[in-house]
mmCIF file of C-alpha atoms in Angstrom:
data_model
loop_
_atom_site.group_PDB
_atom_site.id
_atom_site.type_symbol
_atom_site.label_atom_id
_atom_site.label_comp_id
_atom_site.label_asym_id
_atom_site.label_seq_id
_atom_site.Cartn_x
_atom_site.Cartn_y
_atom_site.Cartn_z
ATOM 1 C CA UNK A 29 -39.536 -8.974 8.183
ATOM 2 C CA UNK A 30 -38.769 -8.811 11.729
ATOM 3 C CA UNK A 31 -40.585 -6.698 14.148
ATOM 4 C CA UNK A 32 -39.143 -6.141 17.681
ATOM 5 C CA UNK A 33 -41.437 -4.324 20.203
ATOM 6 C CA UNK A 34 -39.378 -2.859 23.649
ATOM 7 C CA UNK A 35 -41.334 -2.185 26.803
ATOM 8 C CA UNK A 36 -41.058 0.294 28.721
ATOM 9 C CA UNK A 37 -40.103 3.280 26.654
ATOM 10 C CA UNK A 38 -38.697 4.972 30.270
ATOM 11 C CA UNK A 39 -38.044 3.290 33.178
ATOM 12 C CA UNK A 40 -37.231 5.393 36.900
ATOM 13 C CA UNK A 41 -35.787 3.755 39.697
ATOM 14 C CA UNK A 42 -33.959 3.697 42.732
ATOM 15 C CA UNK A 43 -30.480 3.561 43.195
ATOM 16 C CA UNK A 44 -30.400 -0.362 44.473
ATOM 17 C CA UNK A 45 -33.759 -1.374 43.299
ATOM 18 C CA UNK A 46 -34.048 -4.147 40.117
ATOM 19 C CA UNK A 47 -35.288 -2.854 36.837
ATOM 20 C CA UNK A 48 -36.691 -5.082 34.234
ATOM 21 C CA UNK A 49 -37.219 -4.748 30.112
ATOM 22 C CA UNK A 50 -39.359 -6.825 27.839
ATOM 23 C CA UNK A 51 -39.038 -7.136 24.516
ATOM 24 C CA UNK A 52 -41.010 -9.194 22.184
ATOM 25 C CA UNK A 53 -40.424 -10.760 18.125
ATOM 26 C CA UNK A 54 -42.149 -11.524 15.530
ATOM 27 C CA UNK A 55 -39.765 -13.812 13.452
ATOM 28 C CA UNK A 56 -39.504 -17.288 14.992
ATOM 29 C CA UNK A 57 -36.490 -18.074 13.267
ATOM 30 C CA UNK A 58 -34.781 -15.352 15.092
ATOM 31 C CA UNK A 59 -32.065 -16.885 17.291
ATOM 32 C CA UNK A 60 -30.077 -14.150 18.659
ATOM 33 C CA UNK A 61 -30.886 -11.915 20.658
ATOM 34 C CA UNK A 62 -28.408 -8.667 22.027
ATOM 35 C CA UNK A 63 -28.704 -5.943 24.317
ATOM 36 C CA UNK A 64 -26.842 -2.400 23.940
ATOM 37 C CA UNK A 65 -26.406 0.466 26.048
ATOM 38 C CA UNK A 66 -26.100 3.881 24.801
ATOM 39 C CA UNK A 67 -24.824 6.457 27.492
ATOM 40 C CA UNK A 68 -25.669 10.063 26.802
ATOM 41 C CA UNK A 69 -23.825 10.899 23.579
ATOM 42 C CA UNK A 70 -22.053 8.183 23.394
ATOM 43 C CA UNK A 71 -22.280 5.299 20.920
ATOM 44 C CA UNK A 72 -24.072 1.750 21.713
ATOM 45 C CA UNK A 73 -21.744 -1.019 23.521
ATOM 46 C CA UNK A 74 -23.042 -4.548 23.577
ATOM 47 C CA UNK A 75 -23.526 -5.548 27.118
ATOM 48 C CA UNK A 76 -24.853 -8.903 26.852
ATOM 49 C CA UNK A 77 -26.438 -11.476 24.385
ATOM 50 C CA UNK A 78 -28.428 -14.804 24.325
ATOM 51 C CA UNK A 79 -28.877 -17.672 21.854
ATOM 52 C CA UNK A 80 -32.116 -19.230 21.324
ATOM 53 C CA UNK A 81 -30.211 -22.666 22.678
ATOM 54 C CA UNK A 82 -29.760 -20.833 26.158
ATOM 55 C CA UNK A 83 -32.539 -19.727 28.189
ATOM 56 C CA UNK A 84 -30.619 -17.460 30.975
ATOM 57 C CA UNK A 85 -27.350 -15.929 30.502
ATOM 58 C CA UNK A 86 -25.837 -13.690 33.910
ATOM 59 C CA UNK A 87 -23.302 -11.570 34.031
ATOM 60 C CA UNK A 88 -22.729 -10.242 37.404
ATOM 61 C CA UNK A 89 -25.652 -7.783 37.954
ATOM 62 C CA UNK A 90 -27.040 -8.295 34.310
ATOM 63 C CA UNK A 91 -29.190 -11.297 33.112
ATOM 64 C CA UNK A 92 -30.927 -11.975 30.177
ATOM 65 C CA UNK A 93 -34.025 -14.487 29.824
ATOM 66 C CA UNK A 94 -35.549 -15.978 26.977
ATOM 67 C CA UNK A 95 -38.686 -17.393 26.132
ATOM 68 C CA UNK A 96 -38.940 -18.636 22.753
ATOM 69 C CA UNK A 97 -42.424 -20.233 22.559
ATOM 70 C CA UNK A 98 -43.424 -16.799 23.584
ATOM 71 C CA UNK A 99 -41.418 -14.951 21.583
ATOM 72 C CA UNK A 100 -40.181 -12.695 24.366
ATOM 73 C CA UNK A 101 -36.802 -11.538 26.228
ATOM 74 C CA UNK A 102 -35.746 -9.934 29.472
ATOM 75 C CA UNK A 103 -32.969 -7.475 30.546
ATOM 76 C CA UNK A 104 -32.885 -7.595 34.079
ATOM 77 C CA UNK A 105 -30.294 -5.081 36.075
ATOM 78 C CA UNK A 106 -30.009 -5.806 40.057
ATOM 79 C CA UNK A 107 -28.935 -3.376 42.351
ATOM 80 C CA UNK A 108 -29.041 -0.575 39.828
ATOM 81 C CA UNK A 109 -26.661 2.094 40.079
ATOM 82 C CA UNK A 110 -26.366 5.806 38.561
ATOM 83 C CA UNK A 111 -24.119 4.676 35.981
ATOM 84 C CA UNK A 112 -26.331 2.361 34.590
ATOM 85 C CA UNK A 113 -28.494 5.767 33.618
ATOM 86 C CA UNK A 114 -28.278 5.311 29.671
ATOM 87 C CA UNK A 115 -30.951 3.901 26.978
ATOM 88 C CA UNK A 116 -31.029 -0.013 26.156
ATOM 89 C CA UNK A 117 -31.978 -1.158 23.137
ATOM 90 C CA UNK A 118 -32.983 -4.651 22.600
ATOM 91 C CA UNK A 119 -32.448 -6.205 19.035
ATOM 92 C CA UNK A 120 -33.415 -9.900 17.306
ATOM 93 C CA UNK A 121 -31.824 -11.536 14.120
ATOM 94 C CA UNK A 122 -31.516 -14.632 12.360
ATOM 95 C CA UNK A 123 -28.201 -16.625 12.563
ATOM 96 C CA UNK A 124 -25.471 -17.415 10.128
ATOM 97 C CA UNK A 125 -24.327 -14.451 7.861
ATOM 98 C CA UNK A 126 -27.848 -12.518 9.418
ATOM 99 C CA UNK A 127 -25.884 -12.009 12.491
ATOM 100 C CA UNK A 128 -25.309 -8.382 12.053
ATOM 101 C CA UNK A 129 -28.653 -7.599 9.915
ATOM 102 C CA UNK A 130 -29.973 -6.988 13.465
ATOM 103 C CA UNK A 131 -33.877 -5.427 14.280
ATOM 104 C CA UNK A 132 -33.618 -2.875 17.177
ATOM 105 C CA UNK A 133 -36.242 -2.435 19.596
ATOM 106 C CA UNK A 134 -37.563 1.582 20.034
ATOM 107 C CA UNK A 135 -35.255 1.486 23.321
ATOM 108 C CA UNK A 136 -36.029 1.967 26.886
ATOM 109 C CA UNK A 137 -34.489 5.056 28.556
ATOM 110 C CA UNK A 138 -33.391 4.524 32.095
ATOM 111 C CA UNK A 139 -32.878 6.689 35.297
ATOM 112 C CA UNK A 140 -31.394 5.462 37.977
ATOM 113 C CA UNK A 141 -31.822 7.938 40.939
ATOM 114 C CA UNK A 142 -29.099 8.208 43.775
ATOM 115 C CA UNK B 18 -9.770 -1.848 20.520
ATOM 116 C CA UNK B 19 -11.607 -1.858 17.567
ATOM 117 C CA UNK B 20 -11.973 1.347 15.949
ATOM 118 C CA UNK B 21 -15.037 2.590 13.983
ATOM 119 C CA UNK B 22 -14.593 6.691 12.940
ATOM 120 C CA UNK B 23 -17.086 8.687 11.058
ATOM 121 C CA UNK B 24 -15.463 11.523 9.256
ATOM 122 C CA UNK B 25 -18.353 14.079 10.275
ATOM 123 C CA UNK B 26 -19.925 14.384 14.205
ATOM 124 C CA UNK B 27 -22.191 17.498 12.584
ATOM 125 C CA UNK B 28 -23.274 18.688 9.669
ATOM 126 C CA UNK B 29 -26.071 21.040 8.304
ATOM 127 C CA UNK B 30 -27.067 20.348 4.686
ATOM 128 C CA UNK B 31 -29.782 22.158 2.416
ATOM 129 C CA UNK B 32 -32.793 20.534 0.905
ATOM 130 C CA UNK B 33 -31.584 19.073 -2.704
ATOM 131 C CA UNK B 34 -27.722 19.035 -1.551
ATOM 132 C CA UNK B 35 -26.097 15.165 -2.235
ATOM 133 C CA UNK B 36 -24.465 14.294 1.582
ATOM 134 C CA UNK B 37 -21.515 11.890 1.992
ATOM 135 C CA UNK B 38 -21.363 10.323 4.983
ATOM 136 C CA UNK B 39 -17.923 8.357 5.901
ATOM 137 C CA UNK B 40 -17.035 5.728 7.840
ATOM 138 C CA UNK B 41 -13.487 3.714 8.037
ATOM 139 C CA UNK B 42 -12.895 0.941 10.308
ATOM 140 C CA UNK B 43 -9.406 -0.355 11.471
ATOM 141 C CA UNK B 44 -9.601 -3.814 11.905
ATOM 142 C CA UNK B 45 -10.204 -5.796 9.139
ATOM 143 C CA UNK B 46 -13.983 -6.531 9.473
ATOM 144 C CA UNK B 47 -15.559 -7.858 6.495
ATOM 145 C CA UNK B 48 -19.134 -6.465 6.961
ATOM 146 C CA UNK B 49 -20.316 -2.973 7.852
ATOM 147 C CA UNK B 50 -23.677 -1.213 8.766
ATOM 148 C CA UNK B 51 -25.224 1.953 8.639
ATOM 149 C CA UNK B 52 -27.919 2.704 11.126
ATOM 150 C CA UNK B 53 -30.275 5.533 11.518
ATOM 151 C CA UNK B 54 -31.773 6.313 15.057
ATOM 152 C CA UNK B 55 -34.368 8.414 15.798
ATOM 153 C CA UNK B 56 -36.104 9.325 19.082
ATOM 154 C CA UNK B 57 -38.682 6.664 19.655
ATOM 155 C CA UNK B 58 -37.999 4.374 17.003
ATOM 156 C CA UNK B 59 -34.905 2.904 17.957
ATOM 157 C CA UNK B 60 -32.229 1.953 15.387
ATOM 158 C CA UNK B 61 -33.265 1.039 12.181
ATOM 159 C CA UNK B 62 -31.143 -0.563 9.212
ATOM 160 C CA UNK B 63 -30.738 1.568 5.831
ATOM 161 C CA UNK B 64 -27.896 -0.492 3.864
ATOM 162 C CA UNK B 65 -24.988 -3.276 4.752
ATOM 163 C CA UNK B 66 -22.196 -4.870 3.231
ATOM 164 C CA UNK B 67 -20.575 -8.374 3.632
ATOM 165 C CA UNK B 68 -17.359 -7.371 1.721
ATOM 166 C CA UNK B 69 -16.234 -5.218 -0.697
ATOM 167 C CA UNK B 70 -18.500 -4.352 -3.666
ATOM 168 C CA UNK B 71 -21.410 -5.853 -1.738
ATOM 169 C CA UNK B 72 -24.274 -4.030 -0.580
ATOM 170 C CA UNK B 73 -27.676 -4.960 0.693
ATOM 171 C CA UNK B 74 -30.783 -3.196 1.474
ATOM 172 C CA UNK B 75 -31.899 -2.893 5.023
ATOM 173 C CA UNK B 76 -35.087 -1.691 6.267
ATOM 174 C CA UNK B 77 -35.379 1.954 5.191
ATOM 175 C CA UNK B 78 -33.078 2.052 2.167
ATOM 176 C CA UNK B 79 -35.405 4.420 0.372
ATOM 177 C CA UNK B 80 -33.707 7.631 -0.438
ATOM 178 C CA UNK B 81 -29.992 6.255 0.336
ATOM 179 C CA UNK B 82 -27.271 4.255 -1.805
ATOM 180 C CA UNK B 83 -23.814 3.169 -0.543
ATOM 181 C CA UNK B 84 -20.620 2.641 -2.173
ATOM 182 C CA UNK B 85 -17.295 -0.080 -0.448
ATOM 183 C CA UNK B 86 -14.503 0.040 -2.916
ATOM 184 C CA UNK B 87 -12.090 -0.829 0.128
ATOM 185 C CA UNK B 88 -12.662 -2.754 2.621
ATOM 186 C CA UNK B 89 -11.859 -0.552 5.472
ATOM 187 C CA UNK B 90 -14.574 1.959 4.332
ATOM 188 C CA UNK B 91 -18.135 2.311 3.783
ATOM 189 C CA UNK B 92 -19.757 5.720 2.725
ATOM 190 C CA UNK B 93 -23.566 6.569 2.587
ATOM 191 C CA UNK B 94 -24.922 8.874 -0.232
ATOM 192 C CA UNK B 95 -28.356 11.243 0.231
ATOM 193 C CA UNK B 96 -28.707 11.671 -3.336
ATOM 194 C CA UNK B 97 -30.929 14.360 -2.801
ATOM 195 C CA UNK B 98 -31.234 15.326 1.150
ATOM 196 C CA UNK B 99 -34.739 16.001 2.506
ATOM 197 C CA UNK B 100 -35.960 17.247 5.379
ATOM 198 C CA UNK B 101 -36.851 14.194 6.587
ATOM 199 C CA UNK B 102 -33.736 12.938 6.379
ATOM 200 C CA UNK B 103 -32.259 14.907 9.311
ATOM 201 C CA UNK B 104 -31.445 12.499 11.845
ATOM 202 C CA UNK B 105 -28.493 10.369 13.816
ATOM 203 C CA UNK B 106 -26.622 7.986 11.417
ATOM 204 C CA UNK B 107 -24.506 5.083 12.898
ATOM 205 C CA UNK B 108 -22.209 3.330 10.970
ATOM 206 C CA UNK B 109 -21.277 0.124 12.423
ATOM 207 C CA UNK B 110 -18.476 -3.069 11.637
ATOM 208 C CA UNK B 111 -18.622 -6.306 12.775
ATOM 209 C CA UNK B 112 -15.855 -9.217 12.331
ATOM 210 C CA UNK B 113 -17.268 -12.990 11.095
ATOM 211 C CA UNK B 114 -15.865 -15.993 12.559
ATOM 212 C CA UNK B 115 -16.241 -17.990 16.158
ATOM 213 C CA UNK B 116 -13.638 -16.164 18.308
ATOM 214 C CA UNK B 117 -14.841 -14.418 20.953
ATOM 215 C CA UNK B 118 -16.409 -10.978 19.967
ATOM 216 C CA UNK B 119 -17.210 -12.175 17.237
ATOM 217 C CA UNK B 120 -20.688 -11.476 15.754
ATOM 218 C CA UNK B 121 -20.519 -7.891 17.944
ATOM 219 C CA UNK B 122 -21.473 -5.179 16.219
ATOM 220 C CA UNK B 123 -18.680 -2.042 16.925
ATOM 221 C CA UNK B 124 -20.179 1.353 16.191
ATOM 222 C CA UNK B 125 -18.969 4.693 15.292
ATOM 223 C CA UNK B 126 -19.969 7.989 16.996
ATOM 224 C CA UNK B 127 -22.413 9.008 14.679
ATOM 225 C CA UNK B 128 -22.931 11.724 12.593
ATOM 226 C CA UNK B 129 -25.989 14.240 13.401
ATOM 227 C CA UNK B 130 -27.149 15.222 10.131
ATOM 228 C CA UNK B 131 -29.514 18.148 9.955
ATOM 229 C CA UNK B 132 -31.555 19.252 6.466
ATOM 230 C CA UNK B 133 -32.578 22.843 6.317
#
């Protein structure tokens, strides 16, 4: 099955700085590829996803990149704020009716410090 | 919005009890999740369900069965709790189709499920 490995496990930076998280599959017939944050006790929200037809998607300070020779994707937050303190979990399935039968990544917990 | 409640936010169960865990969704999705996260180890899948009456195994279906007479609910069974069992379940819906949203996975609060 699918294996999805998420790097860094915690991630501290400074209010306005960039912060970046890799994650890497196994299954190369994997084409879709979310993101979710979870705030503190609070359930996970999709913030952003990527087909494996796309190699960038943006979304005002998000972006997601993929590389699908290497088997790899980016979350990449500019000019972080505190309220984008929370963990982010990356996740990989197949398409068609394997949409939802996602494969989370261990999930990256980030602080964002005023 | 889309709504996903699950019936219980806590609850503190007994080694051997059988634990119900609810979830009902309010807009018509066909398929719906349950998800078990742990510190560390991110989300991981125990059972899903394209419709009603159908159920597939996820990743960690071992000590877990589910039951969808109805569409609008989903409930997971711990036969027999354990210990190792105590943990975060998410329950999770998710609408078919090529509208926007589609495909997005809408999850519940959780339920914090702790065995004694």
């Amino acid at each position: 099955g699918e294996n999805v490995e998420q790097h860094p496990s915690t991630l501290s930076v400074q209010e306005g700085d960039s912060a970046v998280i890799k994650c890497t599959y196994s299954d190369s017939a994997s084409n879709y590829f979310p993101w979710y944050k979870q705030e503190l006790g609070k359930r996970p929200q999709l913030i952003i996803d990527i087909r494996s037809n796309v190699g960038e998607k943006k979304d005002q300070r998000i972006a997601v990149t993929l590389n699908k020779t290497a088997k790899h994707f980016s979350l990449h937050i500019t000019e972080t704020q505190p309220e984008d303190s929370a963990v982010y979990f990356c996740a990989a399935s197949r398409g068609g009716t394997s949409y939802g039968k996602l494969t989370f990544g261990q999930g990256t917990i980030l602080t964002v410090h005023p | 919005d889309v709504k996903v409640t699950q019936s219980s936010r806590y609850l503190v169960k007994r080694t051997g009890e059988k634990v119900f865990l609810e979830c009902v969704q309010d807009m018509d999705h066909e398929n719906m999740f349950w998800y078990r996260q742990d510190p560390g180890l991110g989300l991981r899948l125990i059972y899903f369900s394209y419709d009603v009456k159908m159920k597939e195994k996820g990743d960690i279906p071992e000590g877990y069965s589910v039951s969808r007479e109805k569409k609008e609910r989903f409930s997971l069974i711990l036969e027999s709790a354990s210990t190792n069992q105590t943990s975060m379940y998410l329950c999770a819906s998710r609408n078919t189709g090529y509208l926007a949203g589609a495909n997005v996975l809408t999850f519940g609060a959780g339920s914090r499920l702790t065995v004694l």
